[in-house]
Amino acid sequence: DAALYDTVSAVSELCQATGLSIPVGKDSLSMKTSWEQDGEQRQVVAPVSLVVTAFAPVADVRASLTPQLRTDAGDSVLILIDLGRGRHRMGGSILAQTYNQVGETVPDIDSPQDLRAFFITIRTLAEAGTILAYHDRSDGGLFATLTEMAFAGRTGISVNLDMLTFDPQSADWGDYKIRPDQVKVQREELTLKALFSEEAGAVIQVPASQRDAVMQVLRGAGLSAHSHVIGGLNGADEVEFYRDGKKVWGQPRAELGRAWSEVSYRIMARRDNPACAQAELDVWNDTTDPGMSPNVSFDPQENIAAPFINTGKRPRVAILREQGCNSQVEMAWAFDTSGFEAIDVHMTDLLAGRVDLAQMQGLVAVGGFSYGDVLGAGEGWARTIRFNSKLSDQFAAYFARPDTFALGVCNGCQMMAALAPMIPGAEHWPRFTRNQSEKYEARLSMVELAKSPSIFFNGMEGARIPVAVAHGEGFADFSQQGDASRVLTAARYIDNRGQATEAYPFNPNGSPGGLTSVTTADGRFTVMMPHPERVTRNVMMSWAPEKWGNADQGGTYSPWMRIFRNARVWLK
């Protein structure tokens, strides 16, 4: 309370400069402004709402909850925890605005104690591993909450609204001979309120076997009176709602998904490539799409570099960056963990002579946006080297040494592609230009590692792995440089059925044949558009198969860690 009082006092001081004043009291806040009009002094006093926001560090991302309904955890139920205590206030809701209304009473936190108990209870259940999925109720109310959970889990759901549409003020129908059709309007109004009220609360998915235990925990927290088991998953791939013993509404999940994506589609169709916008919308039509299906034949936890790390020898690798680059920390960590001495090297270090590539056995050009991509992605960075005789000679000498390797990722891929004429064996590499979608792409995409001589992908042939993508110019453009018929493919984008593809959004940039990584005949030099350094651990991925596990299950590293260990093995 004292901290809040001090905060409001500070706000009051700031407002005085604008002619507003906020008298501050422990029990209430108001805003007062005065002015002179027609020789009279006028004044308005209005209540003040203070919004306080906060943030906190996350100690363990593995304890996070997502809206993805689990279909692989056996029988489960959905529980609504209603912090609105059944009030269903509709003021300011999306439904009201859709009908050009504002409403009167808006949702509020009437019992702060409930909110505190809710948070503690959710974390307690999460730490016990009881919660399979979680989604808060916010814009769009319960309807949006449930459908978004269905979308994330790619499953249908069946929901019973009886406990949410009970009117305690109504007379008993049987005693007063009231037929259901006589209260139809009232019942439908209650249904709309239950589905679209934006009161605080959440829906959780828990194992059916744990339902009673979870309700007991909610009871102990004082939340059970307004917590209801409302349904579960169905095999019909439909979102359906029941009331009074019958189905009152239902639609296929795919149709709802298209409606949910409609606004994004229309924006993208106007702003970006309309064909790509349509392709992404049409993904909803494929109801048999299996989703991402990773396949890895090797053990990501096997440290094949361990024998070489144990020698104590740590080869030096330059983590090369330029103004506007990023991901150098993740890249350095991956190489350091794999047995290298990672050296942070900025281009100014090379220009000033503080570092010489002759001291290095490895070179990695990191991702980002060198010079803001003003001169084209990676082009300004490459020209710093090509048009400086000192640097040009130094890089050419480094590439010519038989005991060195180089990796270019994203912006570094674009930069090294522009240096292809000075890299032995890179004469067929393309340039990387604007994505066919006409926009920056940041998503998790599936790639397949091809059979290639790349030292980084040794023993990984055929692996299908999700990887982070973040680029605006990743289209492999052979019209400017290279030869598509002779280039050595190291990796390609694939669809959810494992086929190399040019189709959006599975291929985020439209590169021919799904091409996203190329290498040289001796395998020493490889460039790729995706970011393996950003997903070297399973917890770094926005999604990873449950079977890959986490650190407490012996599953610390993702399959991408293998490429850095491969580099260490190659140097021996």
XYZ file of C-alpha atoms in Angstrom:
572
model
C 0.000 0.000 0.000
C 2.812 2.413 0.825
C 4.487 1.751 -2.523
C 1.184 2.314 -4.336
C 0.640 5.552 -2.422
C 4.115 6.778 -3.428
C 3.455 5.856 -7.056
C 0.201 7.777 -7.187
C 1.849 10.753 -5.510
C 4.487 10.770 -8.253
C 1.755 10.655 -10.905
C 0.060 13.589 -9.174
C 3.227 15.679 -9.446
C 3.538 14.895 -13.152
C -0.071 15.867 -13.837
C 0.242 19.274 -12.228
C 2.253 20.509 -15.208
C -0.777 19.918 -17.455
C -3.266 21.690 -15.207
C -4.607 18.476 -13.728
C -4.402 17.580 -10.095
C -4.954 14.254 -8.387
C -5.832 14.511 -4.713
C -4.438 11.337 -3.221
C -6.001 9.479 -0.339
C -5.584 6.040 1.107
C -9.138 5.039 0.294
C -9.919 6.777 -3.000
C -8.390 8.605 -5.924
C -9.918 11.410 -7.945
C -8.781 13.783 -10.689
C -9.696 17.453 -10.576
C -9.337 20.129 -13.230
C -10.441 23.760 -13.009
C -10.885 26.529 -15.560
C -12.529 29.911 -15.981
C -15.484 30.306 -18.333
C -17.768 33.331 -18.786
C -16.229 34.931 -15.736
C -17.000 31.936 -13.556
C -14.646 29.382 -12.060
C -15.618 25.862 -13.122
C -14.371 22.546 -11.862
C -14.729 18.859 -12.703
C -13.811 16.051 -10.352
C -13.665 12.501 -11.715
C -12.588 9.149 -10.252
C -9.194 7.842 -11.323
C -8.332 4.249 -12.289
C -4.722 3.321 -11.730
C -3.299 0.479 -13.798
C -0.230 -1.142 -12.261
C 1.844 -3.582 -14.331
C 4.747 -5.731 -13.240
C 7.139 -8.370 -14.492
C 9.238 -11.103 -12.957
C 12.017 -13.420 -14.112
C 11.194 -16.982 -15.170
C 13.424 -19.363 -13.249
C 12.608 -22.453 -15.324
C 10.906 -22.274 -18.724
C 10.163 -25.980 -18.505
C 7.453 -25.141 -15.989
C 5.539 -23.034 -18.507
C 1.987 -23.911 -19.543
C 0.539 -23.684 -23.054
C -2.975 -23.790 -24.563
C -2.119 -26.908 -26.593
C -4.658 -29.559 -25.667
C -2.966 -32.905 -25.203
C -4.400 -35.761 -27.214
C -1.737 -38.253 -26.121
C -2.394 -38.240 -22.382
C -5.429 -40.537 -22.180
C -8.862 -39.456 -20.979
C -8.970 -35.860 -19.792
C -11.446 -33.179 -18.752
C -11.686 -29.413 -19.101
C -12.221 -27.327 -15.969
C -13.286 -23.683 -16.010
C -12.080 -21.594 -13.057
C -14.408 -18.581 -13.073
C -12.940 -15.650 -11.146
C -15.980 -13.606 -12.162
C -18.034 -15.744 -9.744
C -20.817 -16.260 -12.290
C -21.479 -12.561 -12.902
C -20.878 -12.714 -16.686
C -20.642 -8.917 -17.105
C -20.638 -8.002 -20.794
C -19.624 -4.328 -20.838
C -16.783 -3.626 -23.269
C -16.708 -7.204 -24.531
C -15.844 -8.136 -28.101
C -19.390 -9.431 -28.558
C -20.852 -6.089 -27.488
C -18.535 -4.195 -29.817
C -19.420 -6.509 -32.702
C -23.007 -5.293 -32.358
C -21.939 -1.634 -32.006
C -22.702 -1.609 -28.310
C -20.648 -0.623 -25.303
C -22.586 -2.184 -22.462
C -22.934 -0.994 -18.909
C -21.034 -3.110 -16.376
C -17.557 -4.340 -17.181
C -15.722 -7.329 -15.694
C -13.635 -6.644 -12.627
C -11.615 -8.392 -9.952
C -14.083 -8.147 -7.078
C -12.036 -10.421 -4.850
C -8.267 -9.898 -5.042
C -7.921 -12.836 -2.674
C -9.406 -15.074 -5.367
C -6.789 -13.910 -7.854
C -3.958 -14.634 -5.441
C -5.378 -18.052 -4.563
C -5.859 -18.790 -8.269
C -2.231 -18.052 -9.102
C -0.877 -20.127 -6.222
C -3.198 -23.025 -7.084
C -2.312 -23.048 -10.781
C 1.401 -23.072 -9.995
C 0.913 -25.817 -7.412
C -0.954 -28.004 -9.906
C 1.567 -27.225 -12.643
C 4.536 -28.173 -10.496
C 2.796 -31.443 -9.671
C 2.478 -32.140 -13.404
C -1.314 -32.264 -13.212
C -2.147 -29.543 -15.749
C -1.910 -30.737 -19.360
C -2.973 -27.435 -20.952
C -3.883 -23.949 -19.759
C -5.486 -20.888 -21.346
C -6.713 -17.736 -19.657
C -10.114 -16.289 -20.487
C -9.758 -12.851 -22.058
C -10.801 -11.222 -25.358
C -13.632 -13.242 -26.860
C -14.491 -14.913 -23.572
C -14.839 -18.638 -22.989
C -15.713 -19.302 -26.641
C -12.398 -17.893 -27.872
C -10.506 -19.616 -25.065
C -11.857 -23.062 -25.910
C -11.574 -22.760 -29.677
C -7.988 -21.532 -29.453
C -7.152 -24.529 -27.276
C -8.771 -26.781 -29.882
C -6.736 -25.123 -32.648
C -3.472 -25.569 -30.761
C -4.218 -29.207 -29.988
C -5.707 -29.998 -33.403
C -8.674 -31.703 -31.771
C -12.406 -31.364 -31.319
C -13.989 -30.543 -27.950
C -17.438 -31.075 -26.406
C -18.566 -28.547 -23.794
C -21.561 -28.631 -21.430
C -22.888 -25.192 -20.444
C -25.515 -26.247 -17.882
C -23.536 -25.111 -14.836
C -22.753 -21.784 -16.490
C -26.325 -20.971 -17.510
C -28.069 -21.776 -14.249
C -30.159 -18.807 -13.090
C -30.519 -18.874 -9.277
C -33.165 -16.131 -9.449
C -35.572 -18.065 -11.631
C -38.468 -20.029 -10.168
C -38.536 -23.805 -10.362
C -40.006 -24.730 -13.711
C -41.845 -27.766 -12.450
C -43.612 -25.989 -9.587
C -44.763 -23.130 -11.791
C -45.568 -25.228 -14.874
C -43.119 -23.196 -16.966
C -42.203 -24.944 -20.207
C -38.649 -24.710 -21.629
C -39.902 -22.868 -24.728
C -41.312 -20.098 -22.513
C -37.857 -19.243 -21.161
C -35.997 -19.902 -24.409
C -34.950 -16.268 -24.839
C -33.647 -16.029 -21.278
C -31.751 -19.312 -21.629
C -30.117 -18.223 -24.868
C -29.152 -14.895 -23.305
C -27.488 -16.743 -20.433
C -25.697 -18.958 -22.948
C -24.289 -15.956 -24.815
C -23.123 -14.435 -21.548
C -21.458 -17.667 -20.486
C -19.633 -17.978 -23.800
C -18.630 -14.370 -24.449
C -18.238 -12.700 -21.068
C -14.632 -11.655 -20.599
C -14.461 -12.094 -16.840
C -11.116 -13.190 -15.423
C -10.532 -16.915 -15.244
C -8.985 -19.825 -17.074
C -9.611 -23.249 -18.554
C -7.305 -26.111 -17.641
C -7.046 -29.616 -19.052
C -6.332 -32.317 -16.478
C -6.308 -36.132 -16.596
C -9.774 -37.548 -15.927
C -8.281 -39.673 -13.181
C -7.156 -36.500 -11.400
C -10.433 -34.601 -11.735
C -11.658 -35.109 -8.170
C -8.232 -34.422 -6.704
C -7.976 -31.151 -8.655
C -11.429 -30.072 -7.521
C -10.375 -30.833 -3.943
C -7.340 -28.559 -4.350
C -9.588 -25.816 -5.742
C -11.919 -26.325 -2.806
C -9.053 -25.874 -0.393
C -8.205 -22.585 -2.130
C -11.783 -21.349 -1.865
C -12.312 -21.520 -5.641
C -14.445 -24.638 -6.074
C -17.837 -22.877 -5.860
C -17.160 -21.286 -9.239
C -15.002 -23.978 -10.826
C -16.805 -26.373 -13.143
C -15.964 -29.463 -15.153
C -17.307 -28.351 -18.533
C -16.284 -31.057 -20.989
C -13.490 -32.840 -22.764
C -12.065 -33.846 -26.136
C -14.013 -35.552 -28.906
C -13.033 -37.583 -31.950
C -15.277 -35.681 -34.361
C -12.835 -32.768 -34.791
C -15.699 -30.409 -34.000
C -16.178 -27.675 -31.411
C -19.621 -28.295 -29.947
C -21.693 -26.962 -27.053
C -24.471 -28.678 -25.113
C -27.198 -27.270 -22.835
C -30.279 -28.820 -21.277
C -29.351 -32.237 -22.596
C -28.999 -31.315 -26.261
C -26.474 -29.875 -28.661
C -27.132 -26.166 -29.125
C -24.258 -25.299 -31.481
C -21.288 -26.874 -33.209
C -18.911 -26.320 -36.107
C -15.934 -28.231 -37.555
C -12.663 -27.065 -36.058
C -11.231 -26.329 -39.515
C -14.086 -23.973 -40.420
C -13.683 -22.111 -37.152
C -9.949 -21.937 -37.789
C -10.496 -20.259 -41.144
C -12.812 -17.716 -39.523
C -10.270 -17.147 -36.747
C -7.553 -16.471 -39.371
C -9.703 -14.313 -41.631
C -8.506 -10.911 -40.375
C -4.838 -11.913 -40.558
C -5.435 -13.274 -44.050
C -7.009 -10.035 -45.272
C -4.210 -7.922 -43.823
C -1.532 -10.134 -45.367
C -3.336 -10.255 -48.734
C -3.228 -6.459 -48.926
C 0.204 -5.898 -47.436
C 2.255 -8.878 -48.657
C 1.982 -11.576 -51.337
C -1.739 -12.435 -51.794
C -0.908 -15.926 -53.071
C 1.035 -16.729 -49.891
C -1.755 -15.289 -47.769
C -4.223 -17.601 -49.485
C -1.880 -20.584 -49.148
C -1.567 -20.096 -45.405
C -5.334 -19.766 -45.009
C -5.879 -22.920 -47.060
C -3.775 -24.961 -44.632
C -6.945 -25.153 -42.524
C -8.591 -27.180 -45.315
C -6.186 -30.083 -44.848
C -7.903 -31.863 -41.985
C -5.546 -34.854 -42.283
C -2.392 -32.769 -41.890
C -0.320 -34.718 -39.316
C 1.444 -31.609 -38.023
C 5.176 -31.423 -37.484
C 6.625 -34.936 -37.505
C 10.300 -34.873 -36.497
C 12.412 -37.943 -37.182
C 15.963 -38.351 -35.861
C 17.941 -41.587 -36.100
C 20.860 -40.583 -33.849
C 20.998 -39.839 -30.121
C 21.173 -36.051 -29.594
C 22.534 -36.594 -26.076
C 25.572 -38.535 -27.297
C 28.563 -36.225 -27.086
C 30.654 -37.451 -29.987
C 33.158 -34.636 -29.315
C 33.870 -35.796 -25.748
C 37.097 -37.711 -26.580
C 38.547 -34.601 -28.231
C 37.334 -32.247 -25.498
C 39.044 -34.493 -22.948
C 42.430 -33.856 -24.595
C 42.219 -30.290 -23.314
C 42.846 -28.889 -26.768
C 40.389 -26.130 -27.642
C 40.648 -24.908 -31.269
C 39.917 -21.220 -31.751
C 36.768 -20.296 -33.655
C 35.957 -16.693 -34.590
C 32.352 -15.738 -33.879
C 32.251 -13.020 -36.511
C 29.729 -10.188 -36.349
C 29.033 -6.793 -37.849
C 26.949 -3.798 -36.875
C 23.325 -5.008 -36.567
C 24.153 -8.706 -36.118
C 22.731 -10.832 -33.317
C 22.720 -14.421 -32.014
C 26.483 -14.286 -31.434
C 26.046 -15.247 -27.781
C 24.024 -18.374 -28.601
C 26.511 -19.270 -31.321
C 29.494 -18.814 -29.011
C 27.842 -20.954 -26.321
C 27.202 -23.805 -28.775
C 30.824 -23.871 -29.959
C 32.241 -23.404 -26.463
C 30.133 -26.304 -25.159
C 31.378 -28.431 -28.056
C 35.043 -27.976 -27.154
C 36.108 -24.796 -28.933
C 37.551 -21.550 -27.664
C 34.954 -19.147 -29.030
C 36.416 -15.700 -29.789
C 34.098 -12.715 -30.183
C 35.311 -10.928 -33.321
C 33.745 -7.728 -34.620
C 34.596 -6.562 -38.118
C 36.292 -3.514 -36.604
C 38.693 -5.912 -34.843
C 39.813 -7.204 -38.244
C 39.960 -3.744 -39.789
C 42.054 -2.406 -36.897
C 44.356 -5.439 -36.893
C 43.454 -6.502 -33.356
C 42.538 -9.972 -34.652
C 43.808 -11.928 -37.628
C 42.008 -14.916 -39.128
C 45.361 -16.668 -39.396
C 44.965 -17.315 -35.658
C 41.678 -19.204 -36.195
C 40.701 -22.677 -37.304
C 36.989 -21.951 -37.443
C 34.958 -19.006 -38.676
C 31.250 -18.459 -38.105
C 29.324 -15.536 -39.597
C 26.315 -15.000 -37.338
C 22.751 -13.927 -38.096
C 21.036 -10.593 -37.762
C 20.689 -7.528 -39.952
C 24.103 -6.125 -40.820
C 23.752 -2.418 -41.596
C 19.992 -2.839 -41.215
C 19.926 -4.718 -44.551
C 19.902 -1.289 -46.208
C 22.240 -2.491 -48.953
C 20.547 -5.886 -49.165
C 20.770 -8.711 -46.681
C 24.436 -9.404 -45.942
C 25.573 -7.368 -48.946
C 27.004 -4.423 -46.987
C 28.888 -6.827 -44.747
C 30.322 -8.672 -47.758
C 31.375 -5.425 -49.442
C 33.325 -4.439 -46.338
C 35.468 -7.476 -47.113
C 35.448 -7.471 -50.918
C 36.335 -3.795 -51.333
C 39.066 -3.716 -48.677
C 42.261 -5.255 -50.022
C 43.594 -6.080 -46.563
C 40.448 -7.941 -45.536
C 39.932 -9.505 -48.952
C 43.412 -11.026 -48.871
C 42.970 -12.181 -45.263
C 39.664 -13.955 -45.972
C 40.956 -15.500 -49.205
C 43.984 -16.866 -47.366
C 41.781 -18.264 -44.612
C 39.420 -19.996 -47.047
C 42.395 -21.488 -48.931
C 43.842 -23.212 -45.846
C 42.911 -26.931 -45.804
C 42.637 -27.046 -41.979
C 39.841 -24.475 -41.600
C 36.044 -24.448 -41.765
C 33.378 -21.759 -42.010
C 29.676 -21.640 -41.246
C 27.286 -18.851 -42.237
C 23.851 -18.598 -40.649
C 21.018 -16.324 -41.829
C 22.660 -12.909 -42.334
C 25.998 -14.707 -42.276
C 24.642 -17.069 -44.933
C 23.724 -14.108 -47.107
C 27.130 -12.531 -46.523
C 29.111 -15.673 -47.330
C 26.987 -16.281 -50.439
C 28.082 -12.852 -51.638
C 31.692 -13.934 -50.999
C 31.215 -17.164 -53.004
C 33.747 -16.171 -55.724
C 36.555 -16.279 -53.121
C 35.395 -19.492 -51.364
C 36.795 -22.672 -52.969
C 33.947 -24.847 -54.254
C 31.221 -22.232 -53.710
C 30.941 -21.124 -57.327
C 27.459 -22.634 -57.712
C 25.944 -21.022 -54.594
C 22.961 -18.701 -55.131
C 22.407 -15.228 -53.761
C 19.671 -14.880 -51.150
C 17.025 -12.269 -51.939
C 13.572 -11.114 -50.847
C 11.197 -13.807 -49.574
C 8.433 -14.707 -52.022
C 5.934 -13.911 -49.252
C 7.144 -10.292 -49.435
C 7.585 -10.109 -45.669
C 9.923 -10.963 -42.824
C 9.361 -14.530 -41.649
C 9.821 -15.610 -38.035
C 8.477 -19.095 -37.337
C 9.392 -22.684 -36.506
C 9.854 -24.629 -39.744
C 10.665 -28.225 -40.603
C 13.837 -29.028 -42.524
C 15.349 -32.279 -43.758
C 19.104 -32.766 -43.901
C 20.182 -34.063 -47.295
C 23.025 -36.403 -48.093
C 25.958 -34.028 -48.458
C 29.688 -33.736 -47.744
C 29.115 -30.971 -45.167
C 31.285 -31.594 -42.103
C 28.544 -30.067 -39.941
C 25.851 -32.538 -40.990
C 27.948 -35.696 -40.897
C 25.821 -38.659 -39.727
C 22.617 -36.602 -39.817
C 21.398 -37.536 -43.302
C 17.612 -37.883 -43.476
C 16.967 -36.209 -40.115
C 13.783 -34.111 -40.044
C 14.040 -31.424 -37.374
C 12.129 -28.244 -36.438
C 14.303 -25.134 -36.545
C 13.910 -21.414 -35.870
C 13.554 -19.195 -38.950
C 13.994 -15.407 -38.870
C 14.724 -13.646 -42.142
C 13.314 -11.319 -44.775
C 15.640 -12.320 -47.620
C 16.049 -16.085 -47.738
C 14.972 -16.906 -51.306
C 17.745 -18.862 -53.042
C 18.013 -16.761 -56.196
C 19.949 -18.463 -58.978
C 19.049 -15.729 -61.452
C 21.727 -13.553 -59.879
C 24.384 -16.144 -59.132
C 25.113 -19.855 -59.113
C 23.775 -22.957 -60.800
C 20.756 -24.787 -59.358
C 21.609 -27.972 -61.257
C 25.110 -28.207 -59.793
C 24.822 -26.721 -56.310
C 25.351 -29.142 -53.393
C 22.212 -29.138 -51.259
C 22.756 -29.652 -47.520
C 19.215 -29.042 -46.216
C 15.769 -28.291 -47.562
C 12.386 -27.202 -46.186
C 9.776 -29.948 -45.999
C 6.043 -30.070 -45.377
C 4.405 -31.964 -42.528
C 4.448 -35.153 -44.588
C 8.198 -34.984 -45.078
C 8.224 -33.862 -48.718
C 10.576 -31.153 -49.973
C 8.391 -28.198 -50.801
C 8.140 -24.735 -52.268
C 4.655 -24.292 -50.796
C 4.055 -21.545 -48.255
C 4.072 -21.487 -45.243
C 6.071 -24.742 -44.962
C 8.745 -23.117 -47.108
C 8.834 -19.590 -45.644
C 10.780 -17.976 -48.477
C 9.812 -19.968 -51.576
C 13.308 -21.226 -52.434
C 13.335 -23.721 -55.333
C 13.074 -27.322 -54.183
C 12.938 -26.124 -50.584
C 16.668 -25.296 -50.683
C 17.839 -23.678 -47.439
C 21.456 -24.803 -46.998
C 24.320 -25.380 -49.420
C 27.864 -26.628 -48.998
C 31.093 -27.241 -50.883
C 32.512 -30.485 -52.266
C 34.992 -30.830 -49.400
C 32.254 -29.969 -46.891
C 34.381 -27.354 -45.089
C 32.134 -24.429 -45.956
C 28.394 -24.516 -45.327
C 25.762 -21.769 -45.242
C 22.161 -22.056 -44.069
C 19.226 -19.669 -43.586
C 17.612 -21.184 -40.428
C 19.075 -20.628 -36.943
C 20.327 -23.910 -35.391
C 22.181 -21.985 -32.660
C 18.854 -20.704 -31.314
C 17.501 -24.220 -30.730
C 20.456 -26.238 -29.427
C 18.498 -27.222 -26.303
C 14.968 -28.591 -26.237
C 13.812 -25.865 -23.862
C 14.833 -23.250 -26.434
C 12.326 -24.551 -28.972
C 8.830 -23.087 -29.147
C 7.728 -26.688 -29.694
C 9.523 -30.011 -29.500
C 8.281 -33.603 -29.286
C 7.513 -34.699 -25.745
C 9.652 -37.807 -26.249
C 12.781 -35.668 -26.647
C 12.456 -34.844 -22.964
C 13.958 -32.117 -20.777
C 17.056 -31.908 -18.627
C 15.441 -33.727 -15.718
C 14.645 -36.569 -18.136
C 18.106 -36.702 -19.676
C 17.048 -34.720 -22.730
C 19.007 -31.476 -22.476
C 20.220 -31.102 -26.058
C 18.235 -30.909 -29.269
C 19.467 -32.677 -32.432
C 20.946 -29.389 -33.653
C 23.739 -29.613 -31.085
C 25.244 -32.373 -33.235
C 26.410 -29.931 -35.949
C 28.721 -28.089 -33.539
C 30.078 -31.342 -32.143
C 30.633 -32.562 -35.688
C 32.845 -29.536 -36.328
C 34.954 -30.377 -33.275
C 35.304 -34.010 -34.364
C 36.420 -32.917 -37.838
C 39.304 -30.881 -36.403
C 40.329 -33.740 -34.078
